[in-house]
Coordinates of C-alpha atoms in Angstrom, one line a residue:
X593 CA 26.3 18.6 0.4
X594 CA 24.2 21.5 0.9
X595 CA 21.1 21.6 2.7
X596 CA 18.2 21.7 0.1
X597 CA 16.5 24.7 1.3
X598 CA 19.6 26.6 1.3
X599 CA 20.3 25.8 -2.4
X600 CA 19.4 28.7 -4.9
X601 CA 18.6 27.9 -8.3
X602 CA 17.4 30.0 -11.4
X603 CA 13.8 30.3 -12.1
X604 CA 12.7 28.4 -14.8
X605 CA 12.1 30.8 -18.1
X606 CA 8.9 31.1 -19.5
X607 CA 7.5 28.0 -17.0
X608 CA 3.9 26.9 -18.1
X609 CA 1.4 26.8 -15.3
X610 CA -0.3 23.8 -13.9
X611 CA -1.5 21.3 -16.7
X612 CA -5.2 21.0 -15.3
X613 CA -6.3 19.8 -18.7
X614 CA -3.6 16.8 -18.6
X615 CA -5.0 15.9 -14.7
X616 CA -8.4 16.0 -16.0
X617 CA -7.2 13.7 -19.2
X618 CA -5.5 11.3 -17.2
X619 CA -7.8 11.6 -14.5
X620 CA -10.7 10.3 -16.4
X621 CA -8.9 7.5 -17.9
X622 CA -7.9 6.2 -14.4
X623 CA -11.9 7.0 -13.4
X624 CA -13.2 5.0 -16.3
X625 CA -10.9 2.0 -15.7
X626 CA -12.1 1.9 -12.2
X627 CA -15.6 2.0 -13.3
X628 CA -15.3 -1.0 -15.2
X629 CA -14.2 -3.1 -12.5
X630 CA -18.2 -2.6 -10.9
X631 CA -19.1 -4.7 -14.1
X632 CA -17.9 -7.7 -11.8
X633 CA -20.1 -7.3 -9.0
X634 CA -22.9 -5.9 -11.0
X635 CA -23.0 -9.3 -13.1
X636 CA -22.6 -11.5 -9.5
X637 CA -25.3 -9.4 -8.2
X638 CA -27.4 -10.0 -11.6
X639 CA -26.7 -13.8 -11.2
X640 CA -27.2 -14.2 -7.4
X641 CA -30.9 -12.5 -8.0
X642 CA -31.8 -14.3 -10.7
X643 CA -30.8 -17.5 -8.7
X644 CA -33.1 -16.5 -5.6
X645 CA -35.6 -15.6 -7.5
X646 CA -38.7 -18.5 -6.8
X647 CA -41.3 -16.9 -8.8
X648 CA -43.8 -15.7 -5.9
X649 CA -42.5 -12.0 -6.8
X650 CA -41.3 -9.5 -9.2
X651 CA -37.7 -10.5 -10.1
X652 CA -36.7 -6.8 -9.6
X653 CA -37.2 -7.1 -6.0
X654 CA -34.6 -9.9 -5.8
X655 CA -32.1 -8.2 -8.0
X656 CA -32.7 -5.4 -5.4
X657 CA -32.0 -7.6 -2.7
X658 CA -28.9 -8.9 -4.2
X659 CA -27.5 -5.2 -4.9
X660 CA -27.9 -4.6 -8.8
X661 CA -29.4 -1.1 -8.4
X662 CA -26.6 0.0 -6.4
X663 CA -23.7 -1.3 -8.5
X664 CA -25.5 -0.2 -11.7
X665 CA -26.2 3.4 -10.3
X666 CA -22.5 3.7 -9.2
X667 CA -21.5 2.5 -12.7
X668 CA -23.4 4.9 -14.5
X669 CA -22.2 7.8 -12.6
X670 CA -18.7 7.0 -12.3
X671 CA -18.2 6.2 -16.1
X672 CA -20.2 9.2 -17.1
X673 CA -17.5 11.6 -14.8
X674 CA -14.4 9.8 -16.4
X675 CA -16.4 10.1 -19.5
X676 CA -16.6 14.2 -18.9
X677 CA -13.0 14.6 -17.9
X678 CA -11.5 12.6 -20.9
X679 CA -13.5 15.0 -23.2
X680 CA -12.6 18.1 -21.4
X681 CA -9.2 17.4 -20.6
X682 CA -5.9 16.5 -22.6
X683 CA -3.7 13.5 -22.9
X684 CA -0.3 14.7 -24.5
X685 CA 3.1 12.8 -25.0
X686 CA 5.7 14.2 -22.9
X687 CA 6.8 14.6 -19.4
X688 CA 4.7 14.7 -16.5
X689 CA 5.9 17.2 -14.1
X690 CA 6.1 16.7 -10.3
X691 CA 3.4 18.8 -9.3
X692 CA 1.0 17.3 -11.4
X693 CA 1.8 13.8 -10.9
X694 CA 1.1 14.4 -7.1
X695 CA -2.1 16.3 -7.4
X696 CA -3.5 13.5 -9.9
X697 CA -2.5 10.9 -7.1
X698 CA -4.1 12.7 -4.4
X699 CA -7.2 13.4 -6.3
X700 CA -7.7 9.9 -7.6
X701 CA -6.8 8.3 -4.1
X702 CA -9.7 10.7 -3.0
X703 CA -12.2 9.9 -6.0
X704 CA -11.6 6.0 -4.9
X705 CA -12.4 6.6 -1.7
X706 CA -15.7 8.1 -2.6
X707 CA -16.5 5.9 -5.8
X708 CA -15.9 2.5 -2.9
X709 CA -18.4 4.3 -0.6
X710 CA -21.0 4.6 -3.0
X711 CA -22.2 1.2 -3.5
X712 CA -22.5 0.5 0.0
X713 CA -24.7 3.9 0.7
X714 CA -27.3 3.4 -2.0
X715 CA -28.0 0.3 -1.0
X716 CA -29.4 1.6 2.2
X717 CA -27.8 -0.9 4.3
X718 CA -25.2 1.5 5.5
X719 CA -25.1 4.9 6.9
X720 CA -22.7 7.2 5.3
X721 CA -19.5 7.1 7.8
X722 CA -19.9 3.5 7.8
X723 CA -19.8 3.5 4.2
X724 CA -17.0 5.9 3.9
X725 CA -15.0 3.7 6.5
X726 CA -15.4 0.6 4.6
X727 CA -14.1 1.8 1.3
X728 CA -11.1 3.6 3.1
X729 CA -10.4 0.3 4.7
X730 CA -11.0 -1.4 1.4
X731 CA -8.7 0.7 -1.0
X732 CA -5.9 0.8 1.8
X733 CA -6.3 -2.9 2.0
X734 CA -6.5 -2.8 6.0
X735 CA -9.1 -5.4 6.7
X736 CA -11.5 -4.0 8.9
X737 CA -14.7 -4.4 8.0
X738 CA -18.3 -3.6 9.2
X739 CA -20.1 -6.0 6.7
X740 CA -22.8 -8.2 8.4
X741 CA -22.9 -12.0 7.7
X742 CA -26.0 -11.9 5.8
X743 CA -24.7 -9.2 3.6
X744 CA -25.4 -10.1 -0.2
X745 CA -22.5 -11.8 -1.6
X746 CA -21.6 -9.2 -4.3
X747 CA -21.3 -6.8 -1.7
X748 CA -18.2 -9.2 -0.3
X749 CA -16.9 -9.5 -3.8
X750 CA -17.2 -5.6 -4.1
X751 CA -15.1 -5.8 -0.5
X752 CA -12.3 -7.9 -1.8
X753 CA -12.3 -6.3 -5.5
X754 CA -11.8 -2.6 -3.9
X755 CA -8.6 -4.4 -1.7
X756 CA -7.5 -5.8 -4.7
X757 CA -7.8 -2.0 -6.9
X758 CA -6.4 -0.6 -3.5
X759 CA -3.3 -3.2 -3.9
X760 CA -2.6 -2.6 -7.6
X761 CA -3.2 1.1 -7.3
X762 CA -0.5 1.6 -4.9
X763 CA 2.2 -0.5 -6.6
X764 CA 1.5 1.2 -9.9
X765 CA 1.2 5.0 -7.7
X766 CA 4.7 3.9 -6.3
X767 CA 6.9 3.0 -9.3
X768 CA 5.5 5.7 -11.1
X769 CA 5.1 8.7 -8.7
X770 CA 6.0 7.9 -5.2
X771 CA 9.4 6.9 -6.2
X772 CA 10.7 9.9 -7.9
X773 CA 8.3 12.3 -5.8
X774 CA 10.2 11.6 -2.4
X775 CA 13.6 10.1 -3.3
X776 CA 11.8 6.5 -2.5
X777 CA 11.2 8.1 0.9
X778 CA 14.4 6.3 1.9
X779 CA 13.9 3.3 -0.2
X780 CA 16.4 1.6 -2.2
X781 CA 16.1 -0.8 -5.3
X782 CA 17.4 -4.0 -4.8
X783 CA 21.0 -4.9 -6.2
X784 CA 21.1 -5.4 -10.2
X785 CA 17.8 -4.3 -10.7
X786 CA 17.1 -0.9 -12.9
X787 CA 15.3 2.2 -11.6
X788 CA 11.9 2.2 -13.1
X789 CA 11.8 6.0 -12.9
X790 CA 10.8 8.3 -16.1
X791 CA 8.6 11.1 -15.7
X792 CA 7.4 10.8 -19.6
X793 CA 3.6 9.6 -19.9
X794 CA 4.7 6.9 -22.6
X795 CA 7.3 5.3 -20.2
X796 CA 5.1 5.7 -17.1
X797 CA 1.9 4.2 -19.1
X798 CA 4.2 1.0 -20.5
X799 CA 5.4 0.6 -16.5
X800 CA 1.7 0.5 -15.2
X801 CA 0.6 -2.2 -17.7
X802 CA 3.8 -3.9 -16.9
X803 CA 3.0 -3.9 -13.0
X804 CA -0.7 -4.7 -14.1
X805 CA -0.3 -7.5 -16.2
X806 CA 2.0 -9.1 -13.5
X807 CA -0.5 -8.3 -10.7
X808 CA -3.2 -9.5 -12.2
X809 CA -1.4 -12.8 -13.5
X810 CA -0.5 -13.7 -9.9
X811 CA -4.1 -13.4 -8.9
X812 CA -4.9 -15.8 -11.6
X813 CA -2.5 -17.9 -10.4
X814 CA -3.5 -17.6 -6.5
X815 CA -7.3 -18.4 -7.4
X816 CA -6.5 -21.4 -9.4
X817 CA -4.3 -22.7 -6.4
X818 CA -7.0 -21.9 -3.8
X819 CA -9.6 -23.7 -5.7
X820 CA -7.3 -26.8 -5.8
X821 CA -6.7 -26.7 -2.3
X822 CA -10.3 -26.6 -1.9
X823 CA -12.3 -23.4 -1.5
X824 CA -15.3 -22.8 -3.8
X825 CA -15.1 -20.6 -6.3
X826 CA -16.5 -17.6 -4.9
X827 CA -13.9 -18.1 -1.8
X828 CA -11.1 -18.8 -4.1
X829 CA -11.6 -15.7 -6.0
X830 CA -12.4 -13.5 -2.7
X831 CA -9.4 -15.1 -1.3
X832 CA -6.8 -14.6 -4.1
X833 CA -7.9 -10.7 -4.0
X834 CA -7.4 -10.6 -0.3
X835 CA -4.1 -12.2 -0.1
X836 CA -2.5 -10.5 -3.4
X837 CA -3.2 -7.2 -1.9
X838 CA -2.4 -7.7 1.9
X839 CA -6.1 -7.0 2.4
X840 CA -7.0 -9.6 5.4
X841 CA -9.9 -11.9 5.0
X842 CA -13.6 -11.6 4.0
X843 CA -16.9 -13.1 5.4
X844 CA -17.5 -16.0 3.9
X845 CA -14.6 -18.3 4.6
X846 CA -15.3 -20.9 6.6
X847 CA -12.8 -21.4 9.9
X848 CA -12.5 -24.9 9.4
X849 CA -10.8 -24.2 6.1
X850 CA -8.3 -22.2 7.6
X851 CA -7.1 -25.5 9.6
X852 CA -6.7 -27.5 6.7
X853 CA -3.5 -28.6 5.8
X854 CA -3.5 -28.0 2.2
X855 CA -5.3 -24.7 2.5
X856 CA -3.2 -23.5 5.0
X857 CA -0.1 -24.1 3.0
X858 CA -1.4 -22.5 0.3
X859 CA -2.3 -19.4 2.0
X860 CA 1.0 -19.3 3.5
X861 CA 2.9 -19.5 -0.1
X862 CA 0.5 -17.2 -1.6
X863 CA 1.0 -14.4 1.5
X864 CA 4.7 -14.6 1.1
X865 CA 4.8 -14.4 -2.8
X866 CA 2.5 -11.5 -2.6
X867 CA 4.7 -9.4 -0.4
X868 CA 7.6 -9.4 -2.3
X869 CA 8.9 -7.1 -4.8
X870 CA 6.6 -7.1 -8.0
X871 CA 9.6 -5.2 -9.8
X872 CA 11.7 -8.3 -9.1
X873 CA 9.3 -10.7 -10.3
X874 CA 9.1 -8.7 -13.8
X875 CA 12.5 -8.9 -14.3
X876 CA 12.8 -12.7 -13.1
X877 CA 9.9 -13.3 -16.3
X878 CA 11.8 -11.3 -18.4
X879 CA 15.0 -13.2 -17.9
X880 CA 13.3 -16.2 -17.3
X881 CA 15.2 -16.9 -13.9
X882 CA 13.4 -17.0 -11.1
X883 CA 16.1 -18.6 -9.0
X884 CA 17.6 -14.6 -8.9
X885 CA 14.6 -13.8 -6.7
X886 CA 16.8 -15.4 -3.7
X887 CA 19.8 -13.4 -4.3
X888 CA 18.5 -10.3 -2.9
X889 CA 19.4 -9.3 0.8
X890 CA 15.7 -8.3 1.6
X891 CA 14.0 -11.6 0.4
X892 CA 16.6 -13.4 2.4
X893 CA 16.0 -11.7 5.6
X894 CA 12.2 -11.5 5.0
X895 CA 12.4 -15.3 4.8
X896 CA 14.6 -15.8 7.4
X897 CA 12.9 -13.3 10.0
X898 CA 9.5 -14.7 9.5
X899 CA 10.8 -18.3 10.1
X900 CA 12.8 -17.7 13.2
X901 CA 9.6 -15.9 14.6
X902 CA 7.5 -18.5 13.4
X903 CA 9.6 -21.3 15.2
X904 CA 10.1 -19.0 18.7
X905 CA 6.4 -18.5 18.3
X906 CA 5.2 -22.1 17.9
X907 CA 8.0 -23.2 20.7
X908 CA 6.3 -20.6 23.2
X909 CA 2.7 -21.9 22.2
X910 CA 3.9 -25.1 23.0
X911 CA 5.7 -24.3 26.3
X912 CA 2.4 -22.7 27.7
X913 CA 0.2 -25.5 26.8
X914 CA -2.1 -23.6 24.3
X915 CA -1.6 -26.4 21.6
X916 CA 0.1 -29.4 21.1
X917 CA 3.8 -29.7 19.9
X918 CA 3.2 -30.0 16.0
X919 CA 0.1 -27.9 16.0
X920 CA 1.9 -24.9 17.9
X921 CA 4.7 -25.0 15.3
X922 CA 1.8 -24.6 12.5
X923 CA 0.4 -21.8 14.1
X924 CA 3.2 -20.4 14.7
X925 CA 4.4 -20.3 11.3
X926 CA 1.2 -19.5 9.8
X927 CA 0.8 -16.5 12.0
X928 CA 4.3 -15.2 11.4
X929 CA 3.5 -15.1 7.9
X930 CA 0.1 -13.8 8.3
X931 CA 1.5 -10.6 10.4
X932 CA 4.6 -10.2 8.3
X933 CA 2.8 -10.2 5.2
X934 CA 0.6 -7.6 6.8
X935 CA -2.3 -9.7 5.3
X936 CA -3.9 -10.5 8.7
X937 CA -5.8 -13.7 7.6
X938 CA -6.5 -15.6 11.0
X939 CA -9.5 -17.5 13.0
X940 CA -7.8 -17.2 15.9
X941 CA -7.8 -15.4 19.2
X942 CA -4.9 -14.2 20.7
X943 CA -5.5 -13.3 23.9
X944 CA -4.8 -16.7 25.5
X945 CA -1.7 -16.5 23.8
X946 CA 1.5 -16.0 25.7
X947 CA 2.7 -12.4 25.5
X948 CA 6.0 -13.4 23.9
X949 CA 4.1 -14.6 20.8
X950 CA 1.5 -11.3 20.7
X951 CA 4.7 -9.4 20.9
X952 CA 6.6 -11.0 18.1
X953 CA 3.3 -11.2 15.4
X954 CA 3.0 -6.9 16.9
X955 CA 7.0 -6.4 15.7
X956 CA 6.3 -8.3 12.4
X957 CA 3.1 -6.3 11.8
X958 CA 5.2 -3.0 12.4
X959 CA 8.0 -4.4 10.6
X960 CA 5.9 -5.0 7.3
X961 CA 6.7 -6.8 4.1
X962 CA 9.5 -6.0 1.1
X963 CA 9.7 -3.0 -1.3
X964 CA 7.6 -2.9 -4.1
X965 CA 4.7 -5.0 -2.8
X966 CA 1.3 -3.9 -1.1
X967 CA 2.1 -4.9 2.2
X968 CA 2.1 -2.4 4.7
X969 CA 4.3 -1.4 7.8
X970 CA 8.0 0.2 7.4
X971 CA 9.2 -2.5 5.0
X972 CA 12.2 -5.0 5.6
X973 CA 15.0 -2.6 4.1
X974 CA 14.3 0.4 6.1
X975 CA 14.6 -1.7 9.2
X976 CA 17.7 -3.2 7.9
X977 CA 19.4 0.0 6.8
X978 CA 18.3 1.7 10.4
X979 CA 19.9 -1.1 12.3
X980 CA 23.2 -1.4 10.4
X981 CA 23.3 2.5 10.5
X982 CA 22.7 2.3 14.3
X983 CA 25.5 -0.5 14.9
X984 CA 28.3 1.9 12.5
X985 CA 27.4 4.8 15.1
X986 CA 28.4 2.6 18.0
X987 CA 31.7 1.9 16.3
X988 CA 32.1 5.5 15.0
X989 CA 32.2 6.3 18.9
X990 CA 35.1 3.9 19.5
X991 CA 36.9 4.6 15.8
X992 CA 35.9 8.5 15.5
X993 CA 38.2 8.7 12.3
X994 CA 36.9 5.5 10.4
X995 CA 34.3 5.6 7.7
X996 CA 32.0 3.0 7.9
X997 CA 29.6 2.4 5.2
X998 CA 25.8 0.6 5.4
X999 CA 25.3 -2.0 3.1
X1000 CA 22.2 -3.5 1.7
X1001 CA 23.4 -6.7 0.6
X1002 CA 26.6 -6.2 -1.2
X1003 CA 25.0 -2.7 -2.4
X1004 CA 26.3 0.3 -0.5
X1005 CA 23.5 2.6 0.6
X1006 CA 23.9 6.4 0.4
X1007 CA 24.1 8.6 3.2
X1008 CA 21.1 10.6 1.8
X1009 CA 18.9 7.5 1.6
X1010 CA 20.4 6.3 5.2
X1011 CA 19.0 10.0 6.5
X1012 CA 15.8 9.9 5.1
X1013 CA 15.4 6.4 6.6
X1014 CA 15.9 7.8 9.9
X1015 CA 13.6 10.6 9.0
X1016 CA 10.9 8.1 8.1
X1017 CA 11.1 6.3 11.4
X1018 CA 10.7 9.7 13.4
X1019 CA 7.9 10.6 11.6
X1020 CA 6.6 7.2 11.3
X1021 CA 6.7 6.9 15.1
X1022 CA 5.3 10.4 15.5
X1023 CA 2.0 9.7 13.7
X1024 CA 1.5 6.5 15.4
X1025 CA 1.9 8.2 18.9
X1026 CA -0.1 11.1 17.5
X1027 CA -3.1 8.7 16.2
X1028 CA -2.6 6.6 19.6
X1029 CA -3.5 9.6 21.4
X1030 CA -6.6 10.7 19.6
X1031 CA -7.9 7.2 19.7
X1032 CA -7.5 7.5 23.4
X1033 CA -9.1 10.9 23.6
X1034 CA -12.3 9.9 21.5
X1035 CA -12.8 6.5 22.9
X1036 CA -13.0 4.3 25.9
X1037 CA -10.3 2.1 24.8
X1038 CA -7.4 1.0 27.4
X1039 CA -4.1 1.9 26.5
X1040 CA -2.9 -1.3 25.0
X1041 CA -5.9 -1.3 22.6
X1042 CA -5.4 1.9 21.8
X1043 CA -2.1 1.0 20.6
X1044 CA -2.7 -2.1 18.9
X1045 CA -5.3 -0.3 17.1
X1046 CA -3.4 2.5 15.6
X1047 CA -0.5 0.1 14.6
X1048 CA -3.3 -2.0 12.9
X1049 CA -4.7 1.4 10.8
X1050 CA -1.1 2.7 10.2
X1051 CA 0.5 -0.7 9.0
X1052 CA -2.6 -1.6 7.2
X1053 CA -3.3 -5.1 9.0
X1054 CA -6.5 -5.5 10.8
X1055 CA -5.8 -8.3 12.8
X1056 CA -3.4 -6.4 14.8
X1057 CA -5.9 -4.8 16.9
X1058 CA -7.0 -8.3 18.3
X1059 CA -3.8 -8.7 20.2
X1060 CA -4.9 -6.6 23.0
X1061 CA -8.8 -7.5 22.3
X1062 CA -9.8 -4.7 20.5
X1063 CA -12.1 -5.6 17.4
X1064 CA -11.5 -5.6 14.0
X1065 CA -15.1 -5.1 13.0
X1066 CA -15.5 -1.1 13.7
X1067 CA -19.4 -1.1 13.7
X1068 CA -19.4 -0.6 17.5
X1069 CA -16.8 2.4 17.3
X1070 CA -17.9 6.0 17.9
X1071 CA -18.1 8.4 15.0
X1072 CA -15.0 10.3 15.8
X1073 CA -13.1 7.2 16.3
X1074 CA -13.8 6.0 13.0
X1075 CA -12.7 9.1 11.8
X1076 CA -9.4 9.0 13.3
X1077 CA -9.0 5.4 12.2
X1078 CA -9.8 6.4 8.5
X1079 CA -7.1 9.2 8.4
X1080 CA -4.7 6.6 9.7
X1081 CA -5.4 4.1 7.3
X1082 CA -4.5 6.9 4.4
X1083 CA -1.4 7.8 6.1
X1084 CA 0.1 4.7 6.2
X1085 CA -1.1 3.4 2.9
X1086 CA 0.4 6.8 1.3
X1087 CA 3.8 5.7 2.9
X1088 CA 3.7 8.4 5.6
X1089 CA 6.2 10.9 3.6
X1090 CA 3.8 10.5 0.7
X1091 CA 0.9 11.7 2.2
X1092 CA 2.8 15.0 3.8
X1093 CA 5.1 15.1 0.5
X1094 CA 1.9 15.2 -1.7
X1095 CA 0.3 18.5 0.1
X1096 CA 4.1 20.1 -0.2
X1097 CA 4.1 19.4 -4.0
X1098 CA 0.5 20.4 -4.7
X1099 CA 1.1 23.4 -2.6
X1100 CA 4.3 23.7 -4.7
X1101 CA 2.4 23.7 -7.9
X1102 CA 0.0 26.4 -6.6
X1103 CA 3.2 28.7 -5.5
X1104 CA 4.7 28.1 -9.0
X1105 CA 1.7 29.8 -11.0
X1106 CA 2.4 32.8 -8.3
X1107 CA 6.1 32.8 -8.6
X1108 CA 6.3 32.5 -12.2
X1109 CA 3.7 35.2 -12.5
X1110 CA 6.0 37.7 -10.8
X1111 CA 9.2 35.7 -12.6
X1112 CA 8.1 36.7 -15.8
X1113 CA 9.1 40.5 -15.4
X1114 CA 12.3 39.6 -13.8
X1115 CA 13.8 36.9 -15.4
X1116 CA 17.4 35.5 -14.2
X1117 CA 16.4 36.0 -10.5
X1118 CA 17.2 33.6 -8.1
X1119 CA 15.7 32.6 -4.9
X1120 CA 15.7 30.4 -2.1
X1121 CA 14.0 27.0 -2.6
X1122 CA 11.5 26.2 0.3
X1123 CA 12.1 23.2 2.4
X1124 CA 8.6 21.8 0.7
X1125 CA 9.7 22.7 -2.9
X1126 CA 10.6 20.0 -5.5
X1127 CA 12.0 21.0 -8.7
X1128 CA 9.6 20.6 -11.7
X1129 CA 10.9 17.5 -13.1
X1130 CA 10.3 18.7 -16.8
X1131 CA 13.9 20.4 -15.9
X1132 CA 15.4 17.3 -16.3
X1133 CA 16.4 15.7 -19.4
X1134 CA 15.7 11.7 -19.4
X1135 CA 19.9 11.4 -19.3
X1136 CA 19.9 14.0 -16.5
X1137 CA 16.8 12.3 -14.5
X1138 CA 18.5 9.0 -14.6
X1139 CA 22.0 10.2 -13.2
X1140 CA 20.5 12.6 -10.8
X1141 CA 18.3 9.1 -9.4
X1142 CA 21.8 7.1 -9.7
X1143 CA 23.2 10.0 -7.0
X1144 CA 20.5 9.5 -4.9
X1145 CA 20.6 6.0 -4.9
X1146 CA 23.8 5.7 -4.3
X1147 CA 25.5 5.5 -7.5
X1148 CA 27.1 8.5 -7.7
X1149 CA 29.5 11.1 -6.2
X1150 CA 28.5 13.0 -2.7

């Protein structure tokens, strides 16, 4: 197979420029939907202010203290912007080109970080940088926070809601834009599942709706489970938002509630379920056969890894006398689930723990959850493919003429995907150590604290910073360190490859306009495709797109 940059292609005859009206129309609808979610903390602020009113002063003062004006102002500004974009934009049927899709993704995620910071900043309780970092941490589901203990409950609810929106956004973006944009960035779908890839706007809308409904249904179930397990309604809602998005804990959870056996079991089941593949959940509901979830190799490996690590951590805690035997097993299993799912819910202090247990938690956070979930990290399937590929290379040294394919379960993985997994791992490690270098440059943290903080930001799990004693509350961090952390959170949440590929695809969209301006006078010419350029998806029909992805995922000829 010839390298991408050496493959010539025919310039598109009469190709259209970037459709900014289409981008504006879709972006306006997304912004309007996100704006309506502000009604939830707005209603709670109204209720909280009315409850706190004691008749001794104007009720508006109580509403102001509860955050009502901050949420109302943000709702009005954001909804007005969404309506203006819808009115000036256009929404048409047909295919969403890759350039427009990537630009839409970058613009919407950028807007969401600004949108999320407005309630914090307009309340007067946070400066601009802290409000921005709180918003980034929420939408990237990292779990780092600056919220003080006396913050009005409506802001705690908004913080949890930003995590919930961030998890929903990354799932929808993965299945509709990220997956076809970069060849899944070295990801493969489980055996027996259908590739949910189509560039047609009608198909994208239907797929986004199915993912959102599945996400919402799981959230409602988690709320009911946590409520039955003993949490009050407010805690149950915030916990459900944090668990489904793998976003970590929140400030209102009582430490004693974590140590309750029923609540711990509910949290572990919720975290495990939320770190699975939501595409498989949708297929299991459609086929009414949930037993099939355990047939997939990634799920099995994920569960076995957590069980093994949890038992080893428990034995290590018991051998070092940190807890009793049963308590050690409980803490080991709970922390293994919390770190492997990159949720990070915990009230434990890790510095007194033995180094082996902390190393296990670091490796689990580094690996992350399954494909198609909101979990961070490298993902289990990538790690399995990479390790099997390395073992195959060792075998080839002994048997140079042997053909040793890489399997994920019973499904062979195409060599293109294997190469992309290796490239992703290299890029991930490069970004991690670059981030650690910047963290150590702009702060006085130790080497281990810098490393753990870098892993926590890149893998979207704030609790990893506590493994070396760094704080998951960034109020005391210097401004430059806050900016570095925000950048790592964004890169990690957008799957690393996607973060850089988005800029390449957007750049290609601009270059396409210039190139087509010159190609109109010289149709039929060929040119060399640059290493960052991606062929416009509108050039493929549905059948061609399906066969292309089939070859990409290992089902076709090389």
